[in-house]
Short mmCIF file of C-alpha atoms and ligand atoms in Angstrom, two decimals:
data_model
loop_
_atom_site.label_atom_id
_atom_site.label_comp_id
_atom_site.label_asym_id
_atom_site.label_seq_id
_atom_site.Cartn_x
_atom_site.Cartn_y
_atom_site.Cartn_z
CA MET A 1 -140.76 -118.00 -81.26
CA THR A 2 -138.81 -116.68 -78.28
CA GLU A 3 -141.39 -113.95 -77.78
CA MET A 4 -144.20 -116.47 -77.42
CA LEU A 5 -142.32 -118.19 -74.60
CA ARG A 6 -141.66 -115.03 -72.69
CA ARG A 7 -143.99 -113.22 -70.27
CA PRO A 8 -144.90 -109.68 -71.27
CA ALA A 9 -142.28 -107.23 -69.99
CA VAL A 10 -143.36 -105.32 -66.87
CA LEU A 11 -141.37 -102.62 -65.12
CA TYR A 12 -142.34 -102.66 -61.44
CA ASP A 13 -142.16 -99.58 -59.24
CA HIS A 14 -140.97 -101.62 -56.28
CA LEU A 15 -139.55 -105.08 -55.64
CA ALA A 16 -142.51 -105.94 -53.41
CA GLU A 17 -144.83 -105.58 -56.43
CA ALA A 18 -142.53 -107.81 -58.48
CA ILE A 19 -142.41 -110.70 -56.01
CA LYS A 20 -145.94 -110.67 -54.59
CA ASP A 21 -147.56 -112.93 -57.21
CA PRO A 22 -147.07 -116.66 -56.93
CA ASP A 23 -146.00 -118.87 -59.82
CA ALA A 24 -148.53 -121.56 -60.63
CA VAL A 25 -146.77 -124.85 -61.40
CA ARG A 26 -148.38 -128.15 -62.35
CA VAL A 27 -146.90 -130.90 -60.18
CA GLY A 28 -147.49 -134.63 -59.87
CA ASP A 29 -150.91 -135.91 -60.83
CA ASP A 30 -152.31 -132.61 -62.01
CA LEU A 31 -151.98 -130.70 -58.75
CA ILE A 32 -151.49 -126.96 -58.97
CA CYS A 33 -148.73 -125.60 -56.77
CA LEU A 34 -148.94 -121.86 -55.99
CA ARG A 35 -145.30 -121.21 -55.33
CA PHE A 36 -144.55 -117.94 -53.54
CA GLU A 37 -141.16 -116.38 -53.07
CA THR A 38 -142.41 -115.14 -49.69
CA MET A 39 -146.20 -115.26 -49.28
CA LYS A 40 -147.15 -112.42 -46.99
CA VAL A 41 -146.10 -109.58 -49.30
CA TYR A 42 -149.60 -109.25 -50.82
CA SER A 43 -151.14 -109.21 -47.38
CA ALA A 44 -148.74 -106.65 -45.88
CA LEU A 45 -148.85 -104.34 -48.93
CA GLU A 46 -152.63 -104.25 -48.97
CA ALA A 47 -152.89 -103.86 -45.19
CA VAL A 48 -150.50 -100.87 -45.15
CA ARG A 49 -152.23 -99.29 -48.16
CA HIS A 50 -155.61 -99.70 -46.47
CA LEU A 51 -154.34 -98.09 -43.24
CA LEU A 52 -153.02 -95.13 -45.24
CA ASP A 53 -156.18 -94.81 -47.36
CA THR A 54 -158.45 -94.84 -44.32
CA GLY A 55 -156.28 -92.36 -42.43
CA ALA A 56 -155.56 -94.83 -39.63
CA VAL A 57 -151.86 -94.05 -40.13
CA ARG A 58 -149.90 -91.39 -41.98
CA ALA A 59 -146.76 -91.66 -44.13
CA GLY A 60 -143.74 -91.68 -41.85
CA ASP A 61 -145.54 -93.35 -38.92
CA THR A 62 -144.07 -96.45 -37.32
CA LEU A 63 -145.72 -99.84 -37.77
CA ILE A 64 -144.82 -102.54 -35.28
CA ASP A 65 -145.46 -106.26 -35.05
CA SER A 66 -144.10 -109.54 -33.85
CA SER A 67 -143.02 -112.17 -36.36
CA SER A 68 -141.08 -115.36 -36.66
CA GLY A 69 -139.84 -114.41 -40.13
CA MET A 70 -142.01 -114.22 -43.22
CA TYR A 71 -144.32 -111.46 -42.04
CA ALA A 72 -141.35 -109.38 -40.82
CA HIS A 73 -139.89 -109.41 -44.32
CA ALA A 74 -143.24 -108.58 -45.94
CA LEU A 75 -143.96 -105.73 -43.52
CA ALA A 76 -140.47 -104.27 -43.92
CA LEU A 77 -140.91 -104.31 -47.71
CA ALA A 78 -144.39 -102.77 -47.48
CA CYS A 79 -143.08 -100.03 -45.15
CA HIS A 80 -140.19 -99.37 -47.53
CA ARG A 81 -142.66 -99.16 -50.43
CA TYR A 82 -145.03 -96.73 -48.66
CA GLY A 83 -142.50 -94.60 -46.73
CA MET A 84 -143.34 -95.93 -43.27
CA LYS A 85 -141.05 -96.85 -40.40
CA CYS A 86 -141.05 -100.44 -39.22
CA HIS A 87 -140.22 -102.09 -35.91
CA ILE A 88 -140.08 -105.86 -35.61
CA VAL A 89 -140.08 -107.86 -32.41
CA GLY A 90 -138.79 -111.17 -33.68
CA SER A 91 -138.04 -114.54 -32.28
CA THR A 92 -134.67 -116.14 -32.85
CA THR A 93 -136.18 -117.79 -35.96
CA VAL A 94 -135.45 -114.44 -37.63
CA ASP A 95 -132.10 -115.66 -38.94
CA ARG A 96 -129.01 -113.63 -39.79
CA THR A 97 -129.81 -113.41 -43.52
CA LEU A 98 -133.23 -111.94 -42.80
CA LYS A 99 -132.15 -109.71 -39.90
CA ILE A 100 -129.46 -108.02 -41.99
CA GLN A 101 -131.89 -107.48 -44.89
CA LEU A 102 -134.48 -105.98 -42.53
CA GLU A 103 -131.96 -103.59 -41.04
CA ILE A 104 -130.72 -102.43 -44.45
CA LEU A 105 -134.36 -101.95 -45.52
CA GLY A 106 -134.63 -99.50 -42.63
CA ALA A 107 -136.52 -101.62 -40.11
CA THR A 108 -135.45 -101.82 -36.49
CA VAL A 109 -135.33 -105.39 -35.25
CA GLU A 110 -135.15 -106.71 -31.73
CA GLN A 111 -135.13 -110.35 -30.83
CA VAL A 112 -136.57 -111.61 -27.60
CA PRO A 113 -134.56 -114.48 -26.20
CA SER A 114 -136.01 -117.75 -27.41
CA SER A 115 -137.08 -120.47 -25.02
CA ASN A 116 -137.94 -124.10 -25.66
CA ASN A 117 -141.52 -123.24 -24.93
CA LEU A 118 -143.36 -121.81 -27.94
CA GLN A 119 -146.20 -120.41 -25.81
CA LEU A 120 -143.77 -118.56 -23.59
CA ASP A 121 -141.98 -117.31 -26.70
CA GLN A 122 -145.15 -115.93 -28.27
CA ASN A 123 -146.33 -114.39 -24.98
CA LEU A 124 -142.94 -112.75 -24.37
CA ARG A 125 -143.04 -111.09 -27.76
CA VAL A 126 -146.55 -109.76 -27.19
CA ARG A 127 -145.53 -108.46 -23.74
CA ARG A 128 -142.55 -106.67 -25.28
CA ILE A 129 -144.77 -105.04 -27.92
CA ARG A 130 -147.12 -103.76 -25.19
CA GLU A 131 -144.12 -102.21 -23.40
CA ILE A 132 -142.97 -100.50 -26.59
CA LEU A 133 -146.50 -99.19 -27.28
CA ARG A 134 -146.72 -97.72 -23.77
CA ALA A 135 -143.47 -95.83 -24.43
CA ASN A 136 -144.46 -94.90 -28.02
CA PRO A 137 -148.22 -94.38 -28.16
CA THR A 138 -148.16 -93.23 -31.80
CA TYR A 139 -146.86 -96.56 -33.06
CA HIS A 140 -149.45 -98.68 -34.88
CA TRP A 141 -149.56 -102.36 -33.93
CA MET A 142 -150.34 -104.43 -37.05
CA GLN A 143 -151.58 -107.49 -35.12
CA GLN A 144 -151.19 -109.99 -37.95
CA TYR A 145 -152.53 -112.70 -35.62
CA HIS A 146 -155.79 -110.87 -34.98
CA ASP A 147 -156.52 -108.05 -37.43
CA ALA A 148 -158.74 -109.05 -40.36
CA ILE A 149 -157.06 -106.36 -42.45
CA HIS A 150 -154.56 -109.09 -43.37
CA TYR A 151 -157.22 -110.93 -45.37
CA LEU A 152 -157.59 -108.12 -47.92
CA GLY A 153 -154.53 -108.74 -50.10
CA TYR A 154 -155.32 -112.37 -50.79
CA THR A 155 -158.34 -111.57 -52.97
CA ALA A 156 -155.81 -111.16 -55.78
CA VAL A 157 -154.58 -114.73 -55.18
CA ALA A 158 -158.18 -115.97 -55.32
CA GLU A 159 -158.66 -114.15 -58.63
CA LEU A 160 -155.56 -115.86 -59.97
CA ILE A 161 -156.93 -119.29 -59.01
CA GLY A 162 -160.24 -118.34 -60.61
CA GLU A 163 -158.41 -117.62 -63.86
CA LEU A 164 -156.35 -120.81 -63.72
CA VAL A 165 -159.39 -122.99 -63.00
CA PRO A 166 -162.40 -121.06 -64.29
CA THR A 167 -165.03 -123.73 -63.64
CA GLY A 168 -165.67 -126.83 -61.54
CA PRO A 169 -165.12 -127.78 -57.91
CA LEU A 170 -161.87 -126.81 -56.24
CA SER A 171 -159.96 -127.97 -53.23
CA LEU A 172 -157.50 -125.56 -51.63
CA VAL A 173 -154.81 -127.03 -49.37
CA GLY A 174 -152.49 -124.91 -47.23
CA GLY A 175 -150.78 -124.50 -43.87
CA VAL A 176 -152.69 -122.49 -41.26
CA GLY A 177 -150.78 -119.98 -39.19
CA THR A 178 -152.91 -116.86 -38.84
CA GLY A 179 -155.35 -118.46 -41.28
CA ALA A 180 -155.47 -115.32 -43.41
CA SER A 181 -154.08 -116.84 -46.63
CA THR A 182 -156.17 -120.03 -46.80
CA GLY A 183 -159.21 -118.38 -45.21
CA ALA A 184 -159.26 -115.33 -47.47
CA VAL A 185 -158.78 -117.26 -50.70
CA ALA A 186 -161.56 -119.73 -49.85
CA GLU A 187 -163.94 -117.00 -48.67
CA PHE A 188 -163.44 -114.93 -51.76
CA LEU A 189 -163.88 -117.85 -54.18
CA ARG A 190 -167.00 -119.04 -52.33
CA ALA A 191 -168.43 -115.53 -52.48
CA GLN A 192 -168.04 -115.80 -56.26
CA GLY A 193 -170.21 -118.91 -56.14
CA ARG A 194 -167.34 -121.41 -56.49
CA ASP A 195 -167.53 -124.82 -54.81
CA VAL A 196 -164.37 -124.81 -52.67
CA ASP A 197 -163.28 -127.41 -50.14
CA LEU A 198 -160.79 -125.86 -47.74
CA VAL A 199 -158.15 -128.20 -46.33
CA GLY A 200 -156.00 -126.82 -43.50
CA VAL A 201 -152.61 -128.21 -42.51
CA GLN A 202 -151.28 -128.08 -38.94
CA PRO A 203 -148.25 -129.29 -36.99
CA PHE A 204 -148.78 -131.47 -33.91
CA GLY A 205 -148.93 -129.48 -30.67
CA SER A 206 -150.85 -126.59 -32.21
CA MET A 207 -153.84 -125.35 -30.21
CA THR A 208 -155.49 -123.70 -33.23
CA PHE A 209 -157.66 -126.72 -34.02
CA GLY A 210 -157.35 -128.46 -30.65
CA ALA A 211 -154.13 -130.48 -30.90
CA GLU A 212 -152.25 -128.95 -27.95
CA HIS A 213 -152.30 -132.30 -26.17
CA THR A 214 -150.08 -133.85 -28.89
CA ARG A 215 -146.36 -133.48 -29.51
CA ASP A 216 -144.05 -133.97 -32.44
CA PRO A 217 -140.88 -135.58 -31.09
CA ASP A 218 -138.81 -133.92 -33.82
CA MET A 219 -139.70 -130.24 -34.08
CA ILE A 220 -142.54 -128.02 -35.18
CA ILE A 221 -143.04 -126.70 -38.69
CA ALA A 222 -142.15 -122.99 -38.76
CA GLY A 223 -144.96 -120.55 -39.51
CA ILE A 224 -147.96 -122.84 -39.07
CA GLY A 225 -149.89 -123.71 -35.94
CA SER A 226 -149.81 -121.76 -32.69
CA SER A 227 -149.72 -122.16 -28.96
CA ILE A 228 -151.76 -118.99 -28.37
CA GLU A 229 -155.16 -118.13 -29.79
CA PHE A 230 -155.14 -116.32 -33.15
CA ARG A 231 -158.41 -114.46 -33.67
CA ASN A 232 -157.74 -114.28 -37.43
CA VAL A 233 -158.38 -118.02 -37.82
CA ARG A 234 -161.97 -118.55 -39.05
CA HIS A 235 -162.54 -122.15 -38.05
CA GLU A 236 -165.89 -122.34 -39.79
CA LEU A 237 -164.24 -122.08 -43.23
CA TYR A 238 -162.38 -125.41 -43.06
CA ASP A 239 -163.71 -128.72 -44.38
CA ARG A 240 -160.78 -130.98 -43.56
CA LEU A 241 -157.80 -130.72 -41.22
CA HIS A 242 -154.50 -132.57 -41.45
CA TRP A 243 -151.84 -132.75 -38.73
CA VAL A 244 -148.42 -133.61 -40.17
CA SER A 245 -145.14 -134.39 -38.42
CA PHE A 246 -141.84 -132.70 -39.20
CA GLU A 247 -140.47 -135.96 -40.66
CA TYR A 248 -143.38 -136.38 -43.07
CA ALA A 249 -143.30 -132.70 -44.06
CA MET A 250 -139.56 -132.97 -44.70
CA SER A 251 -140.03 -136.16 -46.75
CA ALA A 252 -142.69 -134.54 -48.93
CA ALA A 253 -140.67 -131.32 -49.33
CA VAL A 254 -137.79 -133.46 -50.60
CA ASP A 255 -140.14 -135.28 -53.01
CA LEU A 256 -141.58 -131.97 -54.23
CA LEU A 257 -138.09 -130.78 -55.12
CA ARG A 258 -137.03 -134.11 -56.62
CA SER A 259 -140.16 -134.69 -58.69
CA SER A 260 -141.00 -131.15 -59.80
CA GLY A 261 -138.02 -128.89 -59.14
CA VAL A 262 -140.03 -126.78 -56.66
CA PHE A 263 -137.71 -125.92 -53.75
CA ALA A 264 -140.10 -124.85 -51.01
CA GLY A 265 -140.38 -124.87 -47.23
CA LEU A 266 -141.76 -127.39 -44.76
CA SER A 267 -145.32 -126.06 -44.70
CA ALA A 268 -145.29 -126.43 -48.50
CA GLY A 269 -144.03 -130.00 -48.18
CA ALA A 270 -146.83 -130.79 -45.73
CA ALA A 271 -149.45 -129.14 -47.97
CA TYR A 272 -148.18 -131.11 -50.98
CA LEU A 273 -148.41 -134.39 -49.04
CA CYS A 274 -152.00 -133.60 -47.99
CA ALA A 275 -153.00 -132.43 -51.48
CA VAL A 276 -151.74 -135.71 -52.99
CA TRP A 277 -153.82 -137.60 -50.41
CA GLU A 278 -156.93 -135.48 -50.86
CA ARG A 279 -156.74 -135.93 -54.61
CA SER A 280 -156.52 -139.70 -54.22
CA CYS A 281 -159.79 -139.47 -52.18
CA ASP A 282 -161.61 -137.18 -54.65
CA SER A 283 -160.16 -136.63 -58.11
CA SER A 284 -163.32 -134.86 -59.32
CA ARG A 285 -161.97 -131.65 -57.75
CA ARG A 286 -159.06 -129.55 -58.95
CA HIS A 287 -156.52 -129.47 -56.11
CA VAL A 288 -154.45 -126.34 -55.50
CA PHE A 289 -151.85 -126.19 -52.74
CA ILE A 290 -149.86 -123.30 -51.32
CA ALA A 291 -146.06 -123.25 -51.15
CA ALA A 292 -145.60 -120.17 -48.96
CA ASP A 293 -141.82 -119.75 -49.11
CA THR A 294 -138.65 -121.09 -50.68
CA GLY A 295 -136.56 -123.89 -49.18
CA ASN A 296 -133.51 -121.79 -48.29
CA ARG A 297 -134.36 -121.36 -44.59
CA TYR A 298 -134.77 -125.12 -44.21
CA VAL A 299 -131.55 -126.44 -45.73
CA ASP A 300 -129.82 -127.30 -42.44
CA SER A 301 -132.85 -128.36 -40.45
CA ALA A 302 -134.65 -130.36 -43.16
CA PHE A 303 -133.22 -130.77 -46.67
CA SER A 304 -129.79 -131.90 -45.46
CA ARG A 305 -131.60 -134.95 -44.04
CA TYR A 306 -132.90 -135.99 -47.47
CA ALA A 307 -131.37 -139.46 -47.19
CA GLU A 308 -133.89 -140.16 -44.38
CA ALA A 309 -136.91 -139.06 -46.45
CA TYR A 310 -139.76 -141.57 -46.70
CA PRO A 311 -141.08 -142.40 -50.19
CA MET A 312 -144.41 -140.64 -50.84
CA ASP A 313 -146.43 -143.81 -51.25
CA SER A 314 -145.23 -145.20 -47.91
CA MET A 315 -146.89 -142.32 -45.99
CA ARG A 316 -150.59 -142.68 -45.19
CA PRO A 317 -152.69 -140.67 -42.74
CA ARG A 318 -154.74 -142.00 -39.89
CA GLU A 319 -158.36 -140.97 -40.60
CA ILE A 320 -159.85 -139.88 -37.26
CA SER A 321 -163.25 -138.61 -36.14
CA SER A 322 -162.24 -137.29 -32.71
CA LEU A 323 -159.34 -135.13 -31.54
CA ASP A 324 -158.77 -137.85 -28.92
CA ASP A 325 -157.41 -140.06 -31.67
CA LEU A 326 -154.83 -137.63 -33.04
CA ALA A 327 -151.54 -139.46 -33.52
CA VAL A 328 -148.12 -138.67 -34.95
CA PRO A 329 -146.96 -138.86 -37.75
CA TRP A 330 -150.09 -137.92 -39.74
CA SER A 331 -153.76 -137.63 -38.90
CA VAL A 332 -156.69 -136.27 -40.88
CA MET A 333 -160.18 -135.33 -39.77
CA SER A 334 -163.29 -133.98 -41.47
CA TRP A 335 -163.75 -130.65 -39.74
CA ASP A 336 -167.03 -129.88 -41.54
CA ARG A 337 -166.86 -126.11 -41.08
CA ARG A 338 -167.20 -126.25 -37.29
CA THR A 339 -166.97 -123.01 -35.37
CA ARG A 340 -164.49 -122.33 -32.62
CA GLY A 341 -167.32 -122.79 -30.10
CA ARG A 342 -167.76 -126.34 -31.30
CA LEU A 343 -163.98 -126.78 -31.02
CA ALA A 344 -164.22 -125.82 -27.35
CA GLY A 345 -166.90 -128.53 -27.07
CA ALA A 346 -164.61 -131.06 -28.71
CA GLU A 347 -161.77 -130.14 -26.32
CA ALA A 348 -164.03 -130.55 -23.34
CA ALA A 349 -165.22 -133.89 -24.69
CA CYS A 350 -161.68 -135.23 -24.89
CA GLY A 351 -160.72 -133.87 -21.50
CA VAL A 352 -158.42 -131.07 -22.58
CA VAL A 353 -158.68 -128.01 -20.42
CA SER A 354 -159.16 -124.91 -22.57
C1 PLP B 1 -143.81 -120.95 -43.97
C2 PLP B 1 -145.23 -120.57 -43.72
N1 PLP B 1 -146.22 -121.29 -44.29
C3 PLP B 1 -147.52 -121.01 -44.07
C4 PLP B 1 -147.90 -119.96 -43.26
C5 PLP B 1 -149.37 -119.75 -42.95
O1 PLP B 1 -149.89 -118.56 -43.40
P1 PLP B 1 -151.11 -117.84 -42.69
O2 PLP B 1 -150.55 -117.02 -41.56
O3 PLP B 1 -151.73 -117.01 -43.77
O4 PLP B 1 -152.07 -118.90 -42.20
C6 PLP B 1 -146.90 -119.17 -42.65
C7 PLP B 1 -147.25 -118.05 -41.77
O5 PLP B 1 -146.40 -117.37 -41.22
C8 PLP B 1 -145.54 -119.49 -42.89
O6 PLP B 1 -144.55 -118.78 -42.30
#
């Protein structure tokens, strides 16, 4: 009896292999939550392996990138796994717990002073990387924001979804940072002939899908959105876009924990909120949402405010057809697989200088 309840025993060669797969958990009204310990491990492992296989780097070389947290951890683990050196230029969102782990894993970590301006922050980190590369020309810059190599690892996640839901239309909901996770999974499943609606989730203020003229009075949601252009985002893959405030993301993250036991971060809370809404609009599809990380990093900034959380059924989005009408706390728009060029058109139309 016990044996039937237990997963088959697997002895992993490295921790990164053990934690890369998400757990699929049924939550609420038949939503599937893909709950990752820390999502970018698949992506970093596969990217480093590909660089080694193609001879772009050799064992012992140094890989460098900028990260606000999750990618730093994944890259440090991948470097540890494949015998590479790792240098991280982090923002101050790389907290003490992570910084100490990275250092013990053998990575070198430097933090550029944080400013209140996210764009300045991101630009400062890129400038610092360019300086380091000038001084160390053999270092390889991973460029998670721009290099399509980061799509490769997620084919395994798409295969997992294909096994969980072998037939019928799907809807995939997830936060968009670099766009590699949501984009790769949708692309791979579509290439297999699956009918997949891709629903991206953004914070207000993000320029990725043209919301830089909006502002969340509270704070942004770590890891998703951007104030500089990420060339890894493939705009033409997305069917619907949601913009969610910190307060609503926090409220949904609290509900996700309370109703299902899943303790996940703010981007997961926002994705859950949007998945519940999308399902109420079209229950003929199977809705899968991504919970990219655990809730630990968000205890002080979000979960401790649980008494202020709004009930799920009190939150409704504003359905908009123009970026002009974007409004906090929650807006949704049919994106209809527009390209970035058409985004530039939309920005011009609503008077935002690109
Ligand atoms: C917490 C969190 N959720 C979601 C994402 C989005 O992932 P991607 O970069 O694949 O779009 C990130 C990216 O860093 C993240 O940190």
